[in-house]
Coordinates of C-alpha atoms in Angstrom, one line a residue:
M11 CA -16.5 -62.4 23.7
A12 CA -17.2 -65.9 25.0
T13 CA -19.5 -64.5 27.7
E14 CA -21.3 -62.4 25.2
V15 CA -21.9 -65.4 22.9
Q16 CA -23.3 -67.3 25.9
N17 CA -25.8 -64.5 26.6
L18 CA -27.2 -64.6 23.0
D19 CA -30.5 -66.1 22.1
E20 CA -30.4 -69.0 19.6
N21 CA -31.0 -66.8 16.5
E22 CA -28.3 -64.3 17.5
K23 CA -25.9 -67.1 18.2
K24 CA -26.6 -68.6 14.8
I25 CA -26.0 -65.3 13.1
V26 CA -22.7 -64.6 14.9
N27 CA -21.4 -68.2 14.2
E28 CA -22.4 -68.0 10.6
F29 CA -20.6 -64.7 10.2
C30 CA -17.5 -66.1 11.9
H31 CA -17.6 -69.1 9.5
H32 CA -17.9 -66.9 6.4
L33 CA -15.1 -64.6 7.7
E34 CA -12.7 -67.5 8.4
K35 CA -13.4 -69.2 5.1
S36 CA -12.9 -65.9 3.2
K37 CA -9.5 -65.4 4.9
Q38 CA -8.4 -68.9 4.0
L39 CA -9.4 -68.6 0.4
F40 CA -7.9 -65.1 0.1
N41 CA -4.6 -66.2 1.6
G42 CA -4.5 -69.2 -0.9
L43 CA -4.6 -66.8 -3.9
R44 CA -0.9 -66.2 -3.5
D45 CA -0.1 -69.9 -4.0
L46 CA -1.9 -70.0 -7.4
P47 CA 0.3 -70.0 -10.5
Q48 CA 0.6 -66.5 -12.1
Y49 CA 0.5 -67.9 -15.6
G50 CA -2.0 -69.9 -17.6
H51 CA -5.7 -69.2 -17.9
K52 CA -7.5 -72.3 -16.5
Q53 CA -5.6 -73.2 -13.3
W54 CA -6.8 -70.3 -11.2
Q55 CA -10.3 -69.9 -12.6
S56 CA -12.4 -72.0 -10.2
Y57 CA -10.4 -70.9 -7.2
F58 CA -11.1 -67.2 -7.9
G59 CA -14.8 -68.1 -8.4
R60 CA -15.0 -69.8 -5.0
T61 CA -13.3 -66.8 -3.4
F62 CA -15.7 -64.3 -5.0
D63 CA -18.6 -66.5 -3.9
V64 CA -17.6 -66.5 -0.2
Y65 CA -16.9 -62.7 -0.2
T66 CA -20.2 -62.0 -1.8
K67 CA -22.0 -64.0 0.9
L68 CA -19.9 -62.4 3.6
W69 CA -20.6 -58.9 2.3
K70 CA -24.4 -59.5 2.0
F71 CA -24.5 -61.2 5.4
Q72 CA -22.9 -58.3 7.3
Q73 CA -25.3 -55.9 5.5
Q74 CA -28.4 -57.9 6.4
H75 CA -27.4 -58.5 10.0
R76 CA -25.4 -55.3 10.8
A77 CA -27.4 -54.5 14.0
I78 CA -26.9 -57.9 15.6
L79 CA -23.2 -58.1 14.5
D80 CA -22.6 -54.5 15.9
S81 CA -24.2 -55.1 19.3
K82 CA -23.5 -58.8 19.9
Y83 CA -20.3 -59.5 18.0
G84 CA -18.7 -56.1 18.4
L85 CA -18.2 -55.6 14.6
K86 CA -16.0 -52.6 14.1
R87 CA -16.0 -50.3 11.1
W88 CA -12.4 -51.1 10.2
Q89 CA -13.4 -54.8 10.0
I90 CA -16.0 -53.9 7.4
G91 CA -13.4 -51.8 5.6
E92 CA -11.0 -54.8 5.6
I93 CA -13.6 -57.0 3.9
A94 CA -14.3 -54.2 1.3
S95 CA -10.6 -53.8 0.8
K96 CA -10.1 -57.4 0.1
I97 CA -13.0 -57.4 -2.4
G98 CA -11.3 -54.4 -4.1
Q99 CA -8.1 -56.4 -4.2
L100 CA -9.9 -59.4 -5.7
Y101 CA -11.3 -57.3 -8.5
Y102 CA -7.9 -55.7 -9.2
H103 CA -6.2 -59.1 -9.4
Y104 CA -9.0 -60.4 -11.6
Y105 CA -8.3 -57.4 -13.9
L106 CA -4.6 -58.4 -13.9
R107 CA -5.5 -62.0 -14.7
T108 CA -8.0 -61.2 -17.4
S109 CA -6.9 -57.8 -18.7
E110 CA -10.6 -56.7 -18.8
T111 CA -10.6 -53.1 -17.8
N112 CA -14.2 -53.0 -16.5
Y113 CA -13.0 -54.9 -13.4
L114 CA -10.9 -51.9 -12.6
N115 CA -14.1 -49.9 -12.2
E116 CA -15.5 -52.6 -9.9
S117 CA -12.3 -52.5 -7.8
F118 CA -12.6 -48.7 -7.7
S119 CA -16.2 -48.8 -6.5
F120 CA -15.2 -50.8 -3.4
Y121 CA -12.0 -48.8 -2.6
S122 CA -14.0 -45.5 -3.1
A123 CA -16.7 -46.7 -0.7
I124 CA -14.1 -47.4 2.0
R125 CA -13.0 -43.8 1.7
M126 CA -16.5 -42.2 1.5
R127 CA -17.8 -44.2 4.4
A128 CA -14.6 -43.7 6.4
Y129 CA -14.4 -47.3 7.4
Y130 CA -10.7 -46.9 8.5
S131 CA -11.2 -43.6 10.3
K132 CA -10.8 -45.0 13.8
A133 CA -8.0 -47.5 12.9
S134 CA -5.4 -45.2 14.5
K135 CA -7.3 -45.2 17.8
E136 CA -7.1 -49.0 18.2
E137 CA -3.5 -48.7 19.2
R138 CA -2.5 -51.5 16.9
P139 CA 0.2 -50.7 14.4
D140 CA -0.8 -53.6 12.1
L141 CA -4.2 -51.9 11.5
M142 CA -2.4 -48.7 10.5
V143 CA -0.3 -50.7 8.1
K144 CA -3.5 -52.2 6.6
K145 CA -4.8 -48.7 6.1
L146 CA -1.6 -47.5 4.4
R147 CA -1.6 -50.6 2.1
Y148 CA -5.2 -49.8 1.2
Y149 CA -4.2 -46.2 0.2
A150 CA -1.3 -47.5 -2.0
R151 CA -3.6 -50.0 -3.7
F152 CA -6.3 -47.4 -4.3
I153 CA -3.8 -45.1 -5.8
V154 CA -2.7 -47.7 -8.3
V155 CA -6.3 -48.4 -9.4
C156 CA -6.9 -44.6 -9.7
L157 CA -3.7 -44.2 -11.8
L158 CA -4.9 -46.9 -14.2
L159 CA -8.3 -45.2 -14.5
K160 CA -6.6 -41.8 -15.0
K161 CA -8.5 -40.3 -12.0
M162 CA -5.6 -37.9 -11.4
K163 CA -7.4 -35.3 -9.2
L164 CA -8.4 -38.1 -6.8
V165 CA -4.8 -39.6 -7.0
R166 CA -3.4 -36.2 -5.8
D167 CA -6.0 -36.1 -2.9
L168 CA -5.1 -39.7 -2.0
V169 CA -1.4 -39.0 -2.0
R170 CA -1.9 -36.1 0.4
E171 CA -4.0 -38.3 2.7
L172 CA -1.4 -41.1 2.5
A173 CA 1.4 -38.6 3.5
K174 CA -0.6 -37.6 6.5
Q175 CA -1.3 -41.2 7.5
I176 CA 2.4 -42.1 7.2
D177 CA 3.2 -39.2 9.5
D178 CA 0.6 -40.3 12.0
Y179 CA 1.9 -43.9 11.8
T180 CA 5.6 -43.0 12.2
G181 CA 4.9 -40.4 14.9
T182 CA 2.7 -42.7 17.0
Y183 CA 4.7 -46.0 16.8
E184 CA 8.2 -45.1 15.5
P185 CA 8.1 -48.3 13.4
E186 CA 11.1 -49.9 11.8
D187 CA 9.4 -49.7 8.3
H188 CA 8.9 -46.0 8.3
M189 CA 11.7 -45.5 5.7
E190 CA 10.0 -48.0 3.4
W191 CA 6.7 -46.1 3.6
N192 CA 8.5 -42.8 2.9
L193 CA 10.1 -44.5 -0.1
V194 CA 6.7 -45.7 -1.4
L195 CA 5.4 -42.1 -1.0
G196 CA 8.4 -40.8 -2.9
E197 CA 7.9 -43.3 -5.7
I198 CA 4.2 -42.3 -6.1
K199 CA 5.0 -38.6 -6.3
A200 CA 7.9 -39.2 -8.8
F201 CA 5.7 -41.4 -10.9
I202 CA 2.8 -38.8 -11.1
E203 CA 5.3 -36.0 -12.0
A204 CA 7.1 -38.1 -14.6
D205 CA 3.9 -39.2 -16.3
N206 CA 2.7 -35.6 -16.7
L207 CA 5.1 -34.9 -19.6
I208 CA 2.8 -32.5 -21.5
N209 CA 0.3 -30.3 -19.7
V210 CA -2.9 -29.9 -21.8
V211 CA -4.7 -26.9 -20.4
D212 CA -8.3 -25.6 -20.6
V213 CA -9.3 -22.0 -21.2
D214 CA -9.1 -21.3 -17.4
S215 CA -5.5 -22.8 -17.4
S216 CA -6.6 -25.9 -15.5
S217 CA -5.0 -29.2 -16.5
I218 CA -7.0 -31.7 -18.5
V219 CA -6.5 -35.4 -18.0
L220 CA -6.5 -37.4 -21.2
S221 CA -6.8 -41.2 -21.6
H222 CA -4.9 -43.0 -24.3
R223 CA -6.6 -46.4 -24.4
L224 CA -8.2 -47.7 -27.6
T225 CA -11.7 -46.2 -28.3
P226 CA -13.9 -46.1 -31.4
L227 CA -12.7 -42.6 -32.0
N228 CA -9.0 -43.6 -32.3
T229 CA -9.5 -47.0 -34.0
T230 CA -8.5 -46.7 -37.6
P231 CA -11.0 -48.5 -39.9
L232 CA -9.7 -51.1 -42.3
E233 CA -10.1 -50.6 -46.0
K234 CA -13.3 -52.3 -47.2
G235 CA -12.7 -55.9 -48.1
T236 CA -9.4 -56.2 -46.2
P237 CA -9.2 -59.7 -44.7
V238 CA -8.6 -60.2 -41.0
Y239 CA -6.1 -63.1 -40.6
L240 CA -5.0 -62.8 -36.9
T241 CA -6.2 -61.2 -33.7
L242 CA -4.0 -60.2 -30.8
Q243 CA -4.6 -62.6 -27.9
E244 CA -1.6 -62.8 -25.7
V245 CA 0.7 -59.9 -24.5
L246 CA 3.8 -59.9 -22.4
I247 CA 4.9 -56.5 -21.1
V248 CA 8.5 -56.6 -19.7
G249 CA 10.2 -53.7 -17.9
N250 CA 13.7 -53.4 -16.6
C251 CA 15.2 -49.9 -17.2
H252 CA 17.5 -49.1 -14.3
E253 CA 17.0 -45.4 -14.3
Q254 CA 13.3 -45.3 -15.1
V255 CA 10.7 -44.1 -12.6
K256 CA 8.5 -46.9 -11.3
F257 CA 5.7 -47.6 -8.8
S258 CA 4.3 -50.9 -7.6
E259 CA 6.3 -53.0 -10.0
L260 CA 5.2 -50.9 -13.0
T261 CA 7.7 -48.8 -14.8
L262 CA 6.4 -45.8 -16.8
D263 CA 7.0 -47.7 -20.0
M264 CA 5.0 -50.7 -18.8
F265 CA 2.2 -48.4 -17.5
R266 CA 2.0 -46.7 -20.9
M267 CA 2.1 -49.8 -23.0
L268 CA -0.5 -51.7 -20.9
Q269 CA -3.0 -48.8 -21.5
T270 CA -2.1 -48.8 -25.2
L271 CA -3.1 -52.4 -25.5
E272 CA -6.5 -52.0 -23.7
R273 CA -9.8 -50.6 -24.7
E274 CA -11.3 -47.8 -22.7
P275 CA -13.4 -49.3 -19.8
Q276 CA -17.1 -48.5 -19.8
D277 CA -17.6 -46.2 -16.9
D278 CA -21.2 -47.1 -16.4
L279 CA -21.0 -48.2 -12.7
S280 CA -23.2 -46.6 -10.1
N281 CA -21.7 -45.2 -6.9
Q282 CA -23.0 -48.0 -4.7
I283 CA -21.0 -51.0 -3.7
Y284 CA -21.6 -53.9 -6.0
D285 CA -22.8 -57.3 -4.8
N286 CA -22.3 -59.1 -8.1
S287 CA -19.0 -60.7 -8.8
P288 CA -17.4 -62.7 -11.7
A289 CA -18.3 -66.0 -10.2
P290 CA -18.0 -69.2 -12.3
G291 CA -20.2 -69.0 -15.3
R292 CA -19.8 -65.2 -15.6
T293 CA -16.1 -64.9 -16.1
P294 CA -14.6 -64.0 -19.5
F295 CA -13.4 -67.5 -20.1
E296 CA -16.5 -69.4 -19.3
N297 CA -19.1 -70.6 -21.9
G298 CA -22.3 -68.5 -21.8
D299 CA -20.4 -65.4 -20.9
R300 CA -22.4 -62.2 -21.4
T301 CA -19.8 -60.7 -23.8
N302 CA -19.0 -63.9 -25.8
K303 CA -15.7 -62.3 -26.9
R304 CA -12.7 -60.8 -25.1
D305 CA -12.5 -57.1 -25.4
N306 CA -8.8 -56.9 -24.6
P307 CA -5.8 -59.2 -25.2
H308 CA -4.7 -61.1 -22.2
K309 CA -1.6 -59.5 -20.6
Y310 CA 1.3 -60.5 -18.3
L311 CA 3.1 -57.7 -16.6
L312 CA 6.7 -58.7 -15.8
Y313 CA 8.8 -56.3 -13.8
K314 CA 12.5 -57.4 -13.8
P315 CA 11.9 -61.0 -14.5
T316 CA 14.7 -63.5 -14.4
Y317 CA 15.4 -65.4 -17.6
G318 CA 13.7 -68.5 -16.1
Q319 CA 10.5 -66.5 -15.1
L320 CA 10.3 -64.8 -18.6
N321 CA 10.7 -68.1 -20.3
T322 CA 8.0 -69.7 -18.2
F323 CA 5.5 -67.0 -19.0
L324 CA 6.4 -67.0 -22.7
A325 CA 5.9 -70.7 -22.8
S326 CA 2.5 -70.4 -21.1
A327 CA 1.4 -67.6 -23.4
F328 CA 2.6 -69.6 -26.4
K329 CA 0.7 -72.7 -25.2
E330 CA -2.5 -70.7 -24.6
L331 CA -2.4 -69.0 -28.0
P332 CA -5.6 -70.1 -29.9
P333 CA -5.6 -70.7 -33.7
N334 CA -5.4 -67.4 -35.6
G335 CA -4.2 -65.7 -32.5
A336 CA -1.0 -63.5 -32.3
M337 CA 1.3 -62.8 -29.4
V338 CA 3.0 -59.5 -28.6
L339 CA 6.3 -59.5 -26.6
Y340 CA 7.1 -55.9 -25.6
I341 CA 10.4 -55.3 -23.8
S342 CA 11.6 -52.0 -22.3
A343 CA 15.0 -52.8 -20.9
D344 CA 18.6 -51.7 -20.7
G345 CA 20.8 -53.1 -23.5
C346 CA 23.2 -56.0 -23.0
P347 CA 26.0 -55.6 -25.5
G348 CA 27.5 -58.7 -27.2
N349 CA 31.1 -59.8 -27.3
Q350 CA 31.4 -59.2 -31.0
K351 CA 29.9 -56.7 -33.4
H352 CA 30.8 -58.7 -36.5
T353 CA 29.7 -62.3 -36.4
D354 CA 27.7 -64.8 -38.4
D355 CA 25.8 -65.8 -35.2
A356 CA 23.2 -63.1 -34.7
A357 CA 21.4 -65.4 -32.3
Y358 CA 23.7 -64.8 -29.4
D359 CA 26.9 -62.9 -30.2
L360 CA 25.2 -59.5 -30.7
G361 CA 23.9 -59.5 -27.1
G362 CA 20.3 -58.5 -26.3
V363 CA 18.4 -56.9 -23.5
I364 CA 18.9 -57.5 -19.9
T365 CA 15.6 -58.3 -18.1
N366 CA 17.0 -58.5 -14.6
S367 CA 20.2 -57.2 -13.0
R368 CA 22.1 -59.9 -11.2
R369 CA 20.5 -60.7 -7.9
E370 CA 22.0 -61.1 -4.5
G371 CA 23.1 -64.6 -3.8
E372 CA 24.1 -65.4 -7.3
E373 CA 27.7 -66.3 -7.6
Q374 CA 29.9 -63.5 -8.9
T375 CA 32.5 -64.5 -11.4
K376 CA 35.5 -62.2 -11.7
G377 CA 38.6 -61.7 -13.9
K378 CA 39.3 -63.5 -17.1
K379 CA 36.8 -66.3 -16.2
A380 CA 34.0 -63.7 -16.2
E381 CA 34.7 -62.9 -19.8
L382 CA 33.8 -66.4 -20.8
Y383 CA 30.3 -66.1 -19.5
K384 CA 27.4 -64.3 -21.0
E385 CA 25.0 -62.4 -18.7
M386 CA 22.6 -64.9 -17.2
H387 CA 19.5 -62.7 -17.5
C388 CA 20.2 -61.2 -21.0
L389 CA 17.5 -62.1 -23.4
H390 CA 19.1 -62.9 -26.8
P391 CA 17.3 -63.1 -30.1
G392 CA 18.1 -66.8 -30.2
D393 CA 16.2 -67.3 -27.0
L394 CA 13.0 -66.3 -28.8
Y395 CA 13.5 -68.5 -31.9
P396 CA 11.3 -71.4 -30.5
Y397 CA 8.4 -69.0 -30.1
T398 CA 8.3 -68.0 -33.7
R399 CA 6.4 -71.3 -34.4
K400 CA 3.3 -69.1 -33.9
P401 CA 2.6 -65.5 -35.0
L402 CA 4.9 -63.2 -33.0
F403 CA 4.9 -59.4 -32.9
L404 CA 8.0 -58.2 -31.1
I405 CA 8.6 -54.7 -29.8
I406 CA 12.1 -53.9 -28.3
D407 CA 12.7 -50.5 -26.7
S408 CA 16.4 -50.6 -25.7
S409 CA 19.8 -49.1 -26.3
N410 CA 20.7 -52.5 -28.0
S411 CA 17.6 -53.0 -30.0
S412 CA 19.7 -53.6 -33.2
A413 CA 20.6 -57.0 -31.8
F414 CA 17.1 -58.1 -33.0
Q415 CA 17.5 -56.5 -36.5
N416 CA 18.2 -59.7 -38.3
F417 CA 15.7 -62.0 -36.7
P418 CA 15.3 -65.1 -38.9
N419 CA 11.9 -66.5 -39.8
M420 CA 12.5 -70.2 -39.4
F421 CA 9.0 -71.5 -39.4
G422 CA 7.2 -69.4 -42.0
Q423 CA 4.8 -67.9 -39.4
P424 CA 4.1 -64.1 -39.4
L425 CA 6.9 -62.3 -37.5
V426 CA 7.4 -58.6 -37.1
C427 CA 10.0 -56.7 -35.0
L428 CA 9.6 -53.0 -34.2
L429 CA 12.9 -51.7 -32.8
S430 CA 13.5 -48.4 -31.0
P431 CA 16.2 -45.9 -31.8
E432 CA 19.4 -46.8 -29.8
Q433 CA 20.3 -43.1 -29.1
V434 CA 18.5 -39.9 -28.3
P435 CA 20.0 -36.4 -28.6
V436 CA 22.0 -35.2 -25.6
T437 CA 19.4 -32.6 -24.8
M438 CA 16.8 -35.4 -24.3
Q439 CA 18.8 -37.9 -22.3
D440 CA 17.7 -36.6 -18.9
Q441 CA 14.1 -37.3 -19.9
Q442 CA 14.7 -41.0 -20.2
L443 CA 13.9 -41.6 -16.5
K444 CA 10.4 -40.3 -17.4
G445 CA 10.0 -43.1 -20.0
N446 CA 11.5 -44.0 -23.3
L447 CA 10.7 -41.9 -26.4
F448 CA 9.8 -44.9 -28.7
T449 CA 7.2 -46.2 -26.2
L450 CA 5.8 -42.7 -25.9
F451 CA 5.3 -42.6 -29.7
L452 CA 3.5 -45.9 -29.6
H453 CA 1.4 -44.7 -26.6
C454 CA 0.5 -41.2 -27.7
P455 CA 2.1 -39.9 -30.9
L456 CA 1.1 -36.3 -30.3
M457 CA 2.5 -36.2 -26.8
A458 CA 5.8 -37.7 -28.2
M459 CA 5.8 -35.0 -30.9
C460 CA 5.5 -32.3 -28.3
C461 CA 8.2 -33.9 -26.2
V462 CA 10.8 -33.9 -29.1
C463 CA 9.9 -30.3 -29.8
N464 CA 10.3 -29.3 -26.1
I465 CA 6.6 -28.2 -25.8
G466 CA 5.5 -28.4 -22.2
D467 CA 2.1 -26.7 -22.2
I468 CA -0.5 -26.8 -24.9
P469 CA -4.1 -25.3 -25.0
I470 CA -6.8 -27.9 -25.4
T471 CA -8.1 -26.2 -28.6
L472 CA -4.7 -26.5 -30.2
W473 CA -4.3 -30.1 -28.9
D474 CA -7.6 -31.1 -30.5
K475 CA -6.6 -29.5 -33.8
C476 CA -3.2 -31.3 -33.8
Q477 CA -4.8 -34.6 -32.8
A478 CA -7.1 -34.3 -35.8
Q479 CA -4.0 -34.0 -37.9
V480 CA -2.4 -37.1 -36.3
D481 CA -5.6 -39.0 -36.9
K482 CA -5.5 -38.0 -40.6
F483 CA -1.9 -39.2 -40.8
V484 CA -2.8 -42.5 -39.2
A485 CA -5.8 -42.9 -41.6
D486 CA -3.8 -42.1 -44.7
A487 CA -0.9 -44.4 -43.6
S488 CA -3.4 -47.2 -43.1
K489 CA -4.6 -46.8 -46.7
L490 CA -0.9 -46.9 -47.9
F491 CA -0.4 -50.2 -46.0
S492 CA -3.5 -51.7 -47.6
R493 CA -2.4 -50.7 -51.1
A494 CA 1.4 -51.3 -50.8
R495 CA 2.6 -53.9 -53.3
K496 CA 6.1 -54.4 -51.7
L497 CA 4.7 -54.9 -48.2
D498 CA 6.0 -58.1 -46.6
H499 CA 3.2 -60.6 -46.1
A500 CA 3.8 -60.7 -42.3
Y501 CA 2.5 -57.1 -42.0
V502 CA -0.6 -58.0 -44.0
Q503 CA -1.3 -60.8 -41.6
F504 CA -1.1 -58.5 -38.5
L505 CA -2.9 -55.5 -40.1
G506 CA -6.4 -56.8 -39.4
D507 CA -6.1 -56.5 -35.6
D508 CA -7.1 -53.0 -34.2
F509 CA -4.2 -52.9 -31.6
L510 CA -1.5 -54.2 -34.0
R511 CA -2.6 -51.9 -36.8
L512 CA -2.4 -48.9 -34.5
L513 CA 1.1 -49.8 -33.3
L514 CA 2.3 -50.2 -36.9
L515 CA 0.8 -46.8 -37.9
R516 CA 2.2 -45.0 -34.9
F517 CA 5.6 -46.6 -35.7
V518 CA 5.5 -45.0 -39.1
F519 CA 4.6 -41.6 -37.5
C520 CA 7.6 -42.0 -35.1
Y521 CA 9.9 -42.8 -38.0
I522 CA 8.9 -39.8 -40.1
V523 CA 9.0 -37.3 -37.2
L524 CA 12.5 -38.4 -36.2
I525 CA 14.1 -38.5 -39.6
L526 CA 12.7 -35.0 -40.4
H527 CA 13.7 -33.6 -37.0
R528 CA 17.0 -31.8 -37.2
G529 CA 18.1 -33.0 -33.7
F530 CA 18.0 -36.7 -34.7
K531 CA 21.0 -37.4 -36.9
G532 CA 21.8 -40.9 -38.3
P533 CA 20.3 -44.4 -38.2
S534 CA 21.0 -45.0 -34.5
Y535 CA 18.5 -42.2 -33.8
Y536 CA 15.7 -43.7 -35.9
P537 CA 13.4 -46.7 -35.2
A538 CA 13.8 -49.7 -37.4
S539 CA 11.5 -52.6 -38.4
H540 CA 12.1 -56.2 -39.4
P541 CA 11.1 -57.1 -42.1
S542 CA 11.8 -53.7 -43.5
L543 CA 8.8 -51.6 -44.5
P544 CA 8.8 -50.3 -48.1
T545 CA 10.3 -46.8 -48.1
D546 CA 8.8 -45.3 -51.2
E547 CA 5.3 -46.7 -50.6
I548 CA 5.1 -46.0 -46.9
L549 CA 8.1 -44.8 -44.8
E550 CA 9.1 -41.9 -47.1
H551 CA 5.8 -41.2 -48.8
P552 CA 5.5 -37.5 -49.7
A553 CA 1.9 -37.2 -48.4
L554 CA 2.9 -38.5 -45.0
Y555 CA 5.9 -36.1 -44.9
K556 CA 3.6 -33.2 -45.6
L557 CA 1.2 -34.1 -42.8
V558 CA 4.0 -34.2 -40.3
L559 CA 5.4 -30.9 -41.5
D560 CA 2.0 -29.3 -41.4
L561 CA 1.6 -30.5 -37.8
A562 CA 5.0 -28.9 -37.0
T563 CA 3.6 -25.6 -38.5
M564 CA 0.5 -25.9 -36.3
L565 CA 2.7 -26.3 -33.2
E566 CA 4.9 -23.4 -34.4
V567 CA 8.1 -25.5 -34.4
R568 CA 8.5 -25.8 -38.2
G569 CA 12.1 -24.6 -37.9
L570 CA 13.1 -27.8 -36.0
F571 CA 12.3 -29.9 -39.1
A572 CA 14.3 -30.3 -42.3
E573 CA 12.8 -30.2 -45.8
P574 CA 12.2 -33.7 -47.1
G575 CA 14.8 -33.3 -49.8
D576 CA 17.4 -32.5 -47.2
V577 CA 17.0 -35.7 -45.1
D578 CA 20.0 -38.0 -45.1
I579 CA 19.1 -41.2 -43.3
S580 CA 22.7 -42.5 -43.7
A581 CA 24.2 -39.6 -41.9

């Protein structure tokens, strides 16, 4: 290389040196991203902007001077692929930081170009195992982005290609990490299978992929004149279900809930690779932004956080919450039972949810001494009391959700808790590894209805007809909320936000489906809310009962549901 550089003319030497400078600078900035705090909005902003700037320059520079860089520098296609891959990663991490789904499309455009242009096609011929690992990581990241964009046909193609690449890698190098890559492949396959709970089929029996993000079509309009007090600004999505399928630090419940709290991205990107980037001045948090308002609430995704980590992220979200902003804390986790069932101290003695199983290296306490200690990573209701100083919307999907049933409102701020059933019928317990039922109702009510009725395949024409019935239920329930006289004021405060309104209305749908379903018998099988929703005005309204039973008739499962007069919620 040194000899080649010496033989270059001044212009060629300048081009090669400038490329090397941009390349080195980009690597330094990219590597520095991992040192940025994962929480807060402002700390990382300028750093991301600088990193995007350098990669934009690098990408344009290699495009403009490709001939010289090919012949005089020896630029290989896998090196171009590596640059494109890192830009794809940048956009994906920018999506994670901002929750703006359009950046997923930008990430997809770069990852897709790598595949279409076969940048990594000769990586295996370089006889460098580290290049093969980069290629495998690229596939795993591309699959995550495609999953989030619901491009399921492409996901299946990518999984087949990844399997072949893993075979080539292990066959050629016999590496020590071959078991880890096979585990990754197994996780992806299990995740795809588990997420495909209900198969909606077209007239030719081909499966149809449906998205369940918020769109103008599924946004329930507010009654005219209804005031908007609060908007959802901060979301924490926490996952720690031991048995549940997961991939890339996303459990199925986390995957479903993050989509539920996002608007559908605008798929208006062309097939070319983009040169523009969210540099400073064009990011969602900068003044003069082209959108002027955030499309989606800001989210943190926390997989198995320790108590310390969860508390840090909660404190950051609490601090960043603007005036008239609301925070959602969603937790899908195994229950952590308390020491006593009858106590005056609901803050800690009733247990809570465990966000992280005990980690290696933590001291194990045994015998009688262990009984004196509470589980370190159990989140108790009392741990959340300080955060009720601002509007808090709590969703607990756990086998010990009732620990949060008597949540006190100490500061007079709006506070609502939606709590999952603690039990499911024995016939449905095997399905829990494919995600919890309560979260499924909040994510896609019709899919959850099919699930409790053991419907595996449904024609698209019937699906559309049933979806119209669910939409009517949601619209009618929304009117009942607006007109209810006994409704706690906390609900009134949250009702103006599109996302929170949809969660409340789907909660009501879940409640009515389960109390009418003959397989769910008793309070521990039903969801609960705190403060309680009025039963006569909303939860047990005859018009809503009728809509659910008519839906059951459409699905030809009316026999699974009791008559309204036969329901005994105290059974």
